[in-house]
mmCIF file of C-alpha atoms and ligand atoms in Angstrom:
data_model
loop_
_atom_site.group_PDB
_atom_site.id
_atom_site.type_symbol
_atom_site.label_atom_id
_atom_site.label_comp_id
_atom_site.label_asym_id
_atom_site.label_seq_id
_atom_site.Cartn_x
_atom_site.Cartn_y
_atom_site.Cartn_z
ATOM 1 C CA MET A 1 0.000 0.000 0.000
ATOM 2 C CA TYR A 2 2.875 2.330 0.794
ATOM 3 C CA GLY A 3 4.334 1.482 -2.609
ATOM 4 C CA GLN A 4 1.080 2.581 -4.258
ATOM 5 C CA LEU A 5 1.122 5.903 -2.392
ATOM 6 C CA VAL A 6 4.646 6.763 -3.553
ATOM 7 C CA SER A 7 4.271 5.185 -7.059
ATOM 8 C CA VAL A 8 7.018 2.660 -6.399
ATOM 9 C CA TYR A 9 6.864 1.177 -9.901
ATOM 10 C CA GLU A 10 7.217 4.475 -11.717
ATOM 11 C CA TYR A 11 9.982 6.456 -10.010
ATOM 12 C CA PRO A 12 13.529 5.269 -9.191
ATOM 13 C CA GLN A 13 13.787 7.100 -5.890
ATOM 14 C CA ALA A 14 10.492 5.581 -4.699
ATOM 15 C CA ALA A 15 11.754 2.117 -5.706
ATOM 16 C CA LEU A 16 15.016 2.802 -3.901
ATOM 17 C CA LEU A 17 13.122 3.828 -0.789
ATOM 18 C CA VAL A 18 10.648 0.921 -0.700
ATOM 19 C CA LEU A 19 12.781 -1.937 -2.027
ATOM 20 C CA GLY A 20 16.125 -0.600 -0.873
ATOM 21 C CA GLY A 21 14.674 0.302 2.537
ATOM 22 C CA SER A 22 13.288 -3.177 3.099
ATOM 23 C CA THR A 23 16.593 -4.698 1.910
ATOM 24 C CA VAL A 24 18.529 -2.602 4.399
ATOM 25 C CA ALA A 25 16.038 -3.555 7.131
ATOM 26 C CA ALA A 26 16.424 -7.255 6.247
ATOM 27 C CA VAL A 27 20.233 -7.010 6.326
ATOM 28 C CA GLY A 28 20.092 -5.087 9.615
ATOM 29 C CA ILE A 29 17.761 -7.623 11.249
ATOM 30 C CA GLY A 30 19.962 -10.439 9.936
ATOM 31 C CA LEU A 31 23.121 -8.865 11.381
ATOM 32 C CA LEU A 32 21.529 -8.114 14.739
ATOM 33 C CA TYR A 33 19.400 -11.188 15.337
ATOM 34 C CA GLY A 34 19.934 -13.577 12.435
ATOM 35 C CA ARG A 35 22.512 -16.080 13.717
ATOM 36 C CA GLU A 36 22.528 -17.741 10.283
ATOM 37 C CA LYS A 37 18.708 -17.744 10.196
ATOM 38 C CA ARG A 38 16.411 -15.797 7.902
ATOM 39 C CA ILE A 39 14.438 -14.030 10.613
ATOM 40 C CA TRP A 40 13.223 -11.326 8.244
ATOM 41 C CA CYS A 41 11.915 -13.793 5.660
ATOM 42 C CA ARG A 42 10.222 -16.000 8.227
ATOM 43 C CA TYR A 43 8.526 -13.395 10.388
ATOM 44 C CA LEU A 44 8.749 -9.888 8.975
ATOM 45 C CA CYS A 45 8.774 -9.841 5.168
ATOM 46 C CA PRO A 46 5.355 -8.698 3.890
ATOM 47 C CA ALA A 47 5.746 -10.851 0.764
ATOM 48 C CA SER A 48 6.447 -14.104 2.620
ATOM 49 C CA GLY A 49 2.751 -14.683 3.348
ATOM 50 C CA VAL A 50 1.962 -14.378 -0.350
ATOM 51 C CA PHE A 51 4.706 -16.798 -1.381
ATOM 52 C CA ALA A 52 3.689 -19.187 1.401
ATOM 53 C CA VAL A 53 0.202 -19.405 -0.062
ATOM 54 C CA LEU A 54 1.338 -19.740 -3.678
ATOM 55 C CA ALA A 55 3.895 -22.441 -2.727
ATOM 56 C CA LYS A 56 0.995 -24.713 -1.849
ATOM 57 C CA ILE A 57 0.532 -25.477 -5.537
ATOM 58 C CA ALA A 58 4.260 -25.769 -6.336
ATOM 59 C CA PRO A 59 4.939 -28.879 -8.444
ATOM 60 C CA LEU A 60 8.374 -29.347 -6.807
ATOM 61 C CA HIS A 61 8.962 -29.647 -3.074
ATOM 62 C CA TYR A 62 11.257 -31.154 -0.488
ATOM 63 C CA LYS A 63 9.474 -34.318 0.529
ATOM 64 C CA VAL A 64 10.117 -35.725 3.999
ATOM 65 C CA ASP A 65 9.685 -39.443 4.598
ATOM 66 C CA ARG A 66 8.871 -39.326 8.301
ATOM 67 C CA ALA A 67 9.184 -43.108 8.789
ATOM 68 C CA ALA A 68 12.615 -43.173 7.114
ATOM 69 C CA TRP A 69 13.677 -40.187 9.229
ATOM 70 C CA ASP A 70 12.692 -41.971 12.443
ATOM 71 C CA ARG A 71 14.255 -45.277 11.312
ATOM 72 C CA HIS A 72 17.608 -43.673 10.597
ATOM 73 C CA THR A 73 20.080 -44.386 13.376
ATOM 74 C CA GLY A 74 23.437 -43.451 11.825
ATOM 75 C CA SER A 75 25.341 -40.280 12.623
ATOM 76 C CA PHE A 76 24.318 -37.097 10.847
ATOM 77 C CA GLU A 77 24.994 -33.375 10.923
ATOM 78 C CA PRO A 78 21.996 -31.407 12.193
ATOM 79 C CA VAL A 79 20.615 -29.338 9.341
ATOM 80 C CA ASN A 80 20.789 -25.546 9.528
ATOM 81 C CA CYS A 81 17.433 -24.595 8.040
ATOM 82 C CA ALA A 82 17.606 -20.826 7.505
ATOM 83 C CA PRO A 83 13.824 -20.154 7.619
ATOM 84 C CA LEU A 84 13.552 -22.249 10.819
ATOM 85 C CA VAL A 85 11.413 -25.058 9.389
ATOM 86 C CA ASP A 86 10.944 -28.154 11.536
ATOM 87 C CA VAL A 87 12.194 -30.407 8.729
ATOM 88 C CA ARG A 88 11.155 -33.689 10.335
ATOM 89 C CA ARG A 89 7.525 -32.594 10.555
ATOM 90 C CA MET A 90 7.413 -30.593 7.310
ATOM 91 C CA THR A 91 4.284 -31.444 5.314
ATOM 92 C CA SER A 92 3.837 -28.145 3.465
ATOM 93 C CA ALA A 93 6.037 -26.308 0.975
ATOM 94 C CA SER A 94 4.884 -22.958 2.383
ATOM 95 C CA GLU A 95 7.752 -22.047 4.706
ATOM 96 C CA CYS A 96 10.491 -23.960 2.882
ATOM 97 C CA HIS A 97 12.859 -21.811 0.769
ATOM 98 C CA ALA A 98 14.007 -24.875 -1.165
ATOM 99 C CA CYS A 99 17.631 -24.086 -0.346
ATOM 100 C CA GLY A 100 18.475 -27.799 -0.477
ATOM 101 C CA ARG A 101 20.507 -27.874 2.739
ATOM 102 C CA CYS A 102 18.381 -30.665 4.170
ATOM 103 C CA ALA A 103 18.433 -32.755 0.964
ATOM 104 C CA GLY A 104 19.428 -36.329 1.842
ATOM 105 C CA GLN A 105 19.191 -35.670 5.572
ATOM 106 C CA ARG A 106 18.787 -39.035 7.351
ATOM 107 C CA ASP A 107 18.103 -40.507 3.895
ATOM 108 C CA ALA A 108 14.601 -39.102 4.324
ATOM 109 C CA VAL A 109 14.472 -35.762 2.489
ATOM 110 C CA ALA A 110 14.479 -35.406 -1.284
ATOM 111 C CA LEU A 111 13.481 -32.869 -3.902
ATOM 112 C CA SER A 112 10.387 -34.462 -5.436
ATOM 113 C CA ILE A 113 7.795 -33.835 -8.104
ATOM 114 C CA ARG A 114 4.195 -33.760 -6.978
ATOM 115 C CA SER A 115 0.791 -32.889 -8.347
ATOM 116 C CA PRO A 116 0.116 -29.150 -7.825
ATOM 117 C CA ALA A 117 -3.172 -30.252 -6.244
ATOM 118 C CA ALA A 118 -1.525 -32.593 -3.727
ATOM 119 C CA GLU A 119 -1.070 -30.256 -0.788
ATOM 120 C CA VAL A 120 -4.507 -28.608 -0.893
ATOM 121 C CA LEU A 121 -6.283 -31.950 -1.278
ATOM 122 C CA ASP A 122 -4.247 -33.743 1.384
ATOM 123 C CA ALA A 123 -6.340 -33.848 4.559
ATOM 124 C CA GLY A 124 -3.153 -34.513 6.569
ATOM 125 C CA THR A 125 -1.687 -31.106 5.694
ATOM 126 C CA PRO A 126 -3.205 -28.383 7.865
ATOM 127 C CA ALA A 127 -5.253 -25.655 6.178
ATOM 128 C CA ARG A 128 -4.525 -22.713 8.456
ATOM 129 C CA THR A 129 -6.708 -19.673 9.043
ATOM 130 C CA PRO A 130 -3.844 -17.126 8.512
ATOM 131 C CA ASP A 131 -3.110 -18.689 5.100
ATOM 132 C CA ALA A 132 -6.786 -18.613 4.106
ATOM 133 C CA LEU A 133 -7.188 -14.996 5.249
ATOM 134 C CA THR A 134 -3.968 -13.944 3.487
ATOM 135 C CA LEU A 135 -5.275 -15.529 0.306
ATOM 136 C CA ALA A 136 -8.772 -14.002 0.461
ATOM 137 C CA TYR A 137 -8.062 -10.540 1.865
ATOM 138 C CA GLY A 138 -4.431 -10.083 0.820
ATOM 139 C CA VAL A 139 -3.647 -11.808 -2.476
ATOM 140 C CA LEU A 140 -7.156 -11.679 -3.939
ATOM 141 C CA GLY A 141 -8.508 -8.668 -2.031
ATOM 142 C CA VAL A 142 -6.089 -5.816 -1.400
ATOM 143 C CA ALA A 143 -3.648 -6.855 -4.163
ATOM 144 C CA THR A 144 -6.418 -6.888 -6.788
ATOM 145 C CA ALA A 145 -7.589 -3.445 -5.637
ATOM 146 C CA ALA A 146 -3.954 -2.252 -5.836
ATOM 147 C CA PHE A 147 -3.591 -3.582 -9.384
ATOM 148 C CA GLN A 148 -6.734 -1.894 -10.687
ATOM 149 C CA TRP A 149 -7.318 1.404 -8.890
ATOM 150 C CA THR A 150 -5.362 3.328 -11.546
ATOM 151 C CA VAL A 151 -7.721 2.168 -14.309
ATOM 152 C CA SER A 152 -10.901 2.077 -12.267
ATOM 153 C CA PRO A 153 -13.610 4.526 -13.391
ATOM 154 C CA TRP A 154 -15.251 3.983 -9.982
ATOM 155 C CA PHE A 155 -12.174 5.418 -8.304
ATOM 156 C CA GLN A 156 -12.154 8.428 -10.640
ATOM 157 C CA ARG A 157 -15.876 9.083 -10.126
ATOM 158 C CA ILE A 158 -15.603 8.969 -6.338
ATOM 159 C CA LYS A 159 -12.562 11.241 -6.478
ATOM 160 C CA MET A 160 -14.256 13.813 -8.731
ATOM 161 C CA ALA A 161 -17.402 13.844 -6.612
ATOM 162 C CA LEU A 162 -15.424 14.338 -3.409
ATOM 163 C CA ALA A 163 -13.190 17.013 -4.953
ATOM 164 C CA GLU A 164 -16.255 18.948 -6.198
ATOM 165 C CA TRP A 165 -17.851 18.717 -2.781
ATOM 166 C CA LEU A 166 -14.683 19.987 -1.111
ATOM 167 C CA VAL A 167 -14.449 22.952 -3.526
ATOM 168 C CA GLU A 168 -18.121 23.822 -3.100
ATOM 169 C CA HIS A 169 -17.730 23.847 0.666
ATOM 170 C CA GLU A 170 -14.382 25.647 0.478
ATOM 171 C CA HIS A 171 -12.400 22.933 2.242
ATOM 172 C CA PHE A 172 -9.127 23.199 0.354
ATOM 173 C CA ALA A 173 -6.725 21.539 2.771
ATOM 174 C CA LEU A 174 -7.299 18.039 1.364
ATOM 175 C CA LEU A 175 -6.709 19.324 -2.179
ATOM 176 C CA ASP A 176 -3.227 20.537 -1.304
ATOM 177 C CA ASN A 177 -0.506 18.661 -3.174
ATOM 178 C CA ASP A 178 2.533 20.053 -1.403
ATOM 179 C CA VAL A 179 3.470 16.715 0.149
ATOM 180 C CA PRO A 180 6.969 15.187 0.367
ATOM 181 C CA TRP A 181 7.656 12.547 -2.316
ATOM 182 C CA TRP A 182 8.362 9.869 0.309
ATOM 183 C CA LEU A 183 4.860 10.226 1.694
ATOM 184 C CA LEU A 184 2.824 10.738 -1.459
ATOM 185 C CA THR A 185 3.841 10.856 -5.124
ATOM 186 C CA HIS A 186 5.274 14.334 -5.796
ATOM 187 C CA TYR A 187 7.015 14.896 -9.128
ATOM 188 C CA PRO A 188 6.259 18.428 -10.458
ATOM 189 C CA GLU A 189 8.568 17.876 -13.474
ATOM 190 C CA ALA A 190 6.314 14.973 -14.575
ATOM 191 C CA SER A 191 3.128 16.797 -13.478
ATOM 192 C CA ASP A 192 2.469 13.861 -11.190
ATOM 193 C CA LEU A 193 1.326 15.257 -7.867
ATOM 194 C CA PHE A 194 -0.892 13.435 -5.394
ATOM 195 C CA THR A 195 -3.095 15.483 -3.097
ATOM 196 C CA TRP A 196 -3.998 14.450 0.423
ATOM 197 C CA LEU A 197 -7.362 13.484 -1.032
ATOM 198 C CA ASP A 198 -5.626 11.153 -3.528
ATOM 199 C CA GLY A 199 -3.652 9.519 -0.725
ATOM 200 C CA ALA A 200 -6.691 9.062 1.506
ATOM 201 C CA LEU A 201 -8.778 7.698 -1.368
ATOM 202 C CA ILE A 202 -6.077 5.231 -2.459
ATOM 203 C CA LEU A 203 -5.839 3.894 1.084
ATOM 204 C CA ALA A 204 -9.621 3.712 1.397
ATOM 205 C CA TYR A 205 -9.957 1.984 -2.008
ATOM 206 C CA LEU A 206 -7.263 -0.575 -1.228
ATOM 207 C CA LEU A 207 -8.381 -1.332 2.315
ATOM 208 C CA GLY A 208 -12.146 -0.942 1.815
ATOM 209 C CA GLY A 209 -12.174 -2.569 -1.623
ATOM 210 C CA GLY A 210 -9.857 -5.353 -0.470
ATOM 211 C CA PHE A 211 -11.977 -6.055 2.583
ATOM 212 C CA LEU A 212 -15.206 -6.009 0.589
ATOM 213 C CA LEU A 213 -13.827 -8.253 -2.156
ATOM 214 C CA GLY A 214 -12.236 -10.675 0.328
ATOM 215 C CA SER A 215 -15.490 -10.951 2.290
ATOM 216 C CA LEU A 216 -17.541 -11.544 -0.865
ATOM 217 C CA LEU A 217 -15.089 -14.244 -1.967
ATOM 218 C CA LEU A 218 -15.199 -15.990 1.414
ATOM 219 C CA ALA A 219 -18.968 -16.470 1.160
ATOM 220 C CA GLY A 220 -18.308 -19.338 -1.281
ATOM 221 C CA PRO A 221 -15.943 -21.365 0.962
ATOM 222 C CA ALA A 222 -18.162 -20.711 4.020
ATOM 223 C CA ILE A 223 -21.247 -22.148 2.299
ATOM 224 C CA ALA A 224 -19.336 -25.003 0.637
ATOM 225 C CA SER A 225 -17.767 -26.150 3.884
ATOM 226 C CA ARG A 226 -21.143 -26.138 5.666
ATOM 227 C CA LEU A 227 -22.687 -28.248 2.943
ATOM 228 C CA ALA A 228 -19.737 -30.631 2.660
ATOM 229 C CA ALA A 229 -20.091 -31.323 6.402
ATOM 230 C CA GLU A 230 -16.687 -33.007 6.812
ATOM 231 C CA ARG A 231 -14.189 -31.957 9.426
ATOM 232 C CA GLN A 232 -11.274 -31.816 7.011
ATOM 233 C CA LEU A 233 -13.302 -29.861 4.438
ATOM 234 C CA SER A 234 -13.119 -26.600 6.364
ATOM 235 C CA TRP A 235 -13.753 -23.144 4.929
ATOM 236 C CA GLN A 236 -9.978 -22.635 5.140
ATOM 237 C CA ARG A 237 -9.353 -25.604 2.836
ATOM 238 C CA PHE A 238 -12.000 -24.477 0.358
ATOM 239 C CA THR A 239 -10.416 -21.009 0.403
ATOM 240 C CA LEU A 240 -7.011 -22.557 -0.371
ATOM 241 C CA ALA A 241 -8.645 -24.176 -3.404
ATOM 242 C CA LEU A 242 -8.619 -20.641 -4.853
ATOM 243 C CA THR A 243 -4.794 -20.641 -4.898
ATOM 244 C CA PRO A 244 -4.444 -21.250 -8.681
ATOM 245 C CA LEU A 245 -6.750 -18.301 -9.294
ATOM 246 C CA ALA A 246 -4.721 -16.188 -6.880
ATOM 247 C CA ALA A 247 -1.512 -17.132 -8.710
ATOM 248 C CA ALA A 248 -3.050 -16.168 -12.072
ATOM 249 C CA SER A 249 -4.351 -12.940 -10.550
ATOM 250 C CA VAL A 250 -0.922 -11.952 -9.189
ATOM 251 C CA ILE A 251 0.802 -12.678 -12.511
ATOM 252 C CA LEU A 252 -1.854 -10.739 -14.454
ATOM 253 C CA GLY A 253 -1.615 -7.792 -12.072
ATOM 254 C CA LEU A 254 2.155 -7.619 -11.821
ATOM 255 C CA SER A 255 2.566 -7.864 -15.592
ATOM 256 C CA MET A 256 0.318 -4.821 -16.217
ATOM 257 C CA LEU A 257 3.225 -2.439 -15.794
ATOM 258 C CA THR A 258 5.460 -4.601 -18.002
ATOM 259 C CA VAL A 259 2.773 -4.357 -20.684
ATOM 260 C CA THR A 260 2.717 -0.555 -20.332
ATOM 261 C CA HIS A 261 6.486 -0.471 -20.923
ATOM 262 C CA LEU A 262 6.244 -2.819 -23.907
ATOM 263 C CA LYS A 263 3.513 -0.608 -25.384
ATOM 264 C CA ALA A 264 5.751 2.442 -24.927
ATOM 265 C CA GLU A 265 8.417 0.594 -26.943
ATOM 266 C CA HIS A 266 5.791 0.025 -29.705
ATOM 267 C CA LEU A 267 6.151 -3.738 -29.537
ATOM 268 C CA TRP A 268 3.424 -5.791 -31.185
ATOM 269 C CA LEU A 269 1.117 -7.061 -28.450
ATOM 270 C CA GLY A 270 -1.643 -8.664 -30.497
ATOM 271 C CA TRP A 271 -1.052 -11.897 -28.599
ATOM 272 C CA LEU A 272 -1.700 -10.306 -25.226
ATOM 273 C CA PRO A 273 -5.524 -10.612 -24.894
ATOM 274 C CA GLY A 274 -5.312 -14.327 -25.780
ATOM 275 C CA LEU A 275 -2.539 -14.915 -23.243
ATOM 276 C CA ARG A 276 -4.463 -13.072 -20.546
ATOM 277 C CA ILE A 277 -7.630 -15.057 -21.232
ATOM 278 C CA ALA A 278 -5.632 -18.321 -21.195
ATOM 279 C CA LEU A 279 -3.941 -17.452 -17.890
ATOM 280 C CA LEU A 280 -7.163 -16.388 -16.216
ATOM 281 C CA GLY A 281 -8.931 -19.461 -17.615
ATOM 282 C CA ALA A 282 -6.170 -21.745 -16.300
ATOM 283 C CA GLY A 283 -6.451 -20.147 -12.848
ATOM 284 C CA CYS A 284 -10.247 -20.547 -12.800
ATOM 285 C CA LEU A 285 -10.069 -24.114 -14.080
ATOM 286 C CA GLY A 286 -7.328 -25.066 -11.612
ATOM 287 C CA SER A 287 -9.384 -23.741 -8.709
ATOM 288 C CA LEU A 288 -12.555 -25.510 -9.858
ATOM 289 C CA MET A 289 -10.618 -28.778 -10.236
ATOM 290 C CA LEU A 290 -9.368 -28.426 -6.656
ATOM 291 C CA VAL A 291 -12.951 -27.780 -5.501
ATOM 292 C CA ALA A 292 -14.111 -30.922 -7.330
ATOM 293 C CA GLY A 293 -11.273 -32.885 -5.698
ATOM 294 C CA LEU A 294 -12.313 -31.658 -2.252
ATOM 295 C CA LEU A 295 -15.978 -32.443 -2.844
ATOM 296 C CA ARG A 296 -15.058 -35.980 -3.870
ATOM 297 C CA GLN A 297 -13.796 -36.417 -0.287
ATOM 298 C CA SER A 298 -17.223 -35.525 1.106
ATOM 299 C CA ALA A 299 -19.622 -38.283 2.071
ATOM 300 C CA GLY A 300 -22.587 -35.896 1.704
ATOM 301 C CA SER A 301 -25.451 -36.388 -0.744
ATOM 302 C CA ARG A 302 -25.016 -35.576 -4.392
ATOM 303 C CA SER A 303 -27.344 -32.575 -4.196
ATOM 304 C CA ARG A 304 -25.406 -31.080 -1.266
ATOM 305 C CA LYS A 305 -22.140 -31.510 -3.151
ATOM 306 C CA LEU A 306 -23.682 -29.902 -6.205
ATOM 307 C CA VAL A 307 -24.816 -26.835 -4.268
ATOM 308 C CA ALA A 308 -21.418 -26.670 -2.499
ATOM 309 C CA GLY A 309 -19.725 -26.756 -5.907
ATOM 310 C CA LEU A 310 -22.002 -23.989 -7.171
ATOM 311 C CA ALA A 311 -21.161 -21.905 -4.090
ATOM 312 C CA MET A 312 -17.485 -22.203 -5.016
ATOM 313 C CA VAL A 313 -18.214 -21.092 -8.586
ATOM 314 C CA TRP A 314 -19.164 -17.718 -7.081
ATOM 315 C CA PRO A 315 -15.656 -16.562 -5.983
ATOM 316 C CA VAL A 316 -14.152 -17.896 -9.217
ATOM 317 C CA ALA A 317 -16.744 -16.071 -11.339
ATOM 318 C CA LEU A 318 -16.324 -12.883 -9.296
ATOM 319 C CA MET A 319 -12.553 -12.769 -9.856
ATOM 320 C CA ALA A 320 -12.992 -13.596 -13.556
ATOM 321 C CA ALA A 321 -15.532 -10.755 -13.844
ATOM 322 C CA ILE A 322 -13.186 -8.268 -12.149
ATOM 323 C CA TRP A 323 -10.267 -9.067 -14.451
ATOM 324 C CA THR A 324 -12.581 -8.983 -17.473
ATOM 325 C CA LEU A 325 -13.614 -5.465 -16.433
ATOM 326 C CA VAL A 326 -9.961 -4.405 -16.053
ATOM 327 C CA PHE A 327 -8.708 -5.803 -19.364
ATOM 328 C CA PHE A 328 -11.676 -5.665 -21.703
ATOM 329 C CA VAL A 329 -14.281 -3.177 -20.432
ATOM 330 C CA TRP A 330 -12.560 -0.235 -18.685
HETATM 331 S S1 LIG B 401 15.190 -27.086 1.770
HETATM 332 FE FE1 LIG B 401 16.220 -25.530 3.027
HETATM 333 S S2 LIG B 401 14.545 -24.156 3.640
HETATM 334 FE FE2 LIG B 401 13.580 -26.057 2.956
HETATM 335 S S3 LIG B 401 13.313 -27.268 4.809
HETATM 336 FE FE3 LIG B 401 15.267 -27.884 3.865
HETATM 337 S S4 LIG B 401 16.799 -26.607 4.880
HETATM 338 FE FE4 LIG B 401 14.800 -25.659 5.297
#
């Protein structure tokens, strides 16, 4: 959100501040408290939660054979896992950085190929509430709002209406744009100046829009889990079934700026709409396949499963509709 306020993707000094600042903070934390561990990555990095969710559908992971681990009696060097993973009990790829240090440990750990659906569908791997909330409110909620506020006519309309109201009532303080560049975008030479109103509206759009979108999306998993009526088919697990869609959404959003640069270079981008549709379609399809896999684990009646499946079509359709608006309507 801070990056959006200072236009981190457009100006070098903003990028230096946001990315360089967090790099310096990570190095500082490492020097002070690290002791050969990645404290920053594990507990403080804002992006770790996003990667932890997306890693759940990674086709490669470090697989731990718990029985082989326990059987092993020979001598071995204890592994120094930098992100502090309990390797023996590791069932999820989320926290693992795939550094390979534990490969071969006790003849029980190996880099392995798996189905991208394996972790979400495996009832033995916990589906945690923080992961589900990060996915719904963070990756699909706030991040989507952050990707589209610049092209959103809703944002512009609200801004114009508020600005007119402020002028009519002679409240000019919020329309002031004399703000330092490290707080709000301020580049007079590029005629790019955010007012306090811009800053407040961006925050409100990202937080309010992200919360609203996340809550609307969660209605699907909440209903589906009630109808599936199985302990392991929790709303958290149904939410994690939206991971492929979240991955597609992040790639589509992050590549928007790349596309702007390619357009500025006058490159031929006739292939772009097709690629975007294919990526979004793959995300939607992947999520629906995970939902079908989860519902197969339910012992409920066919009609209940059908309604649960339809409930999960809702978040998928909502995200598809939002990206369709961004790319093909606005
Ligand atoms: S691969 Fe590296 S990060 Fe992952 S569990 Fe093993 S030591 Fe830890």
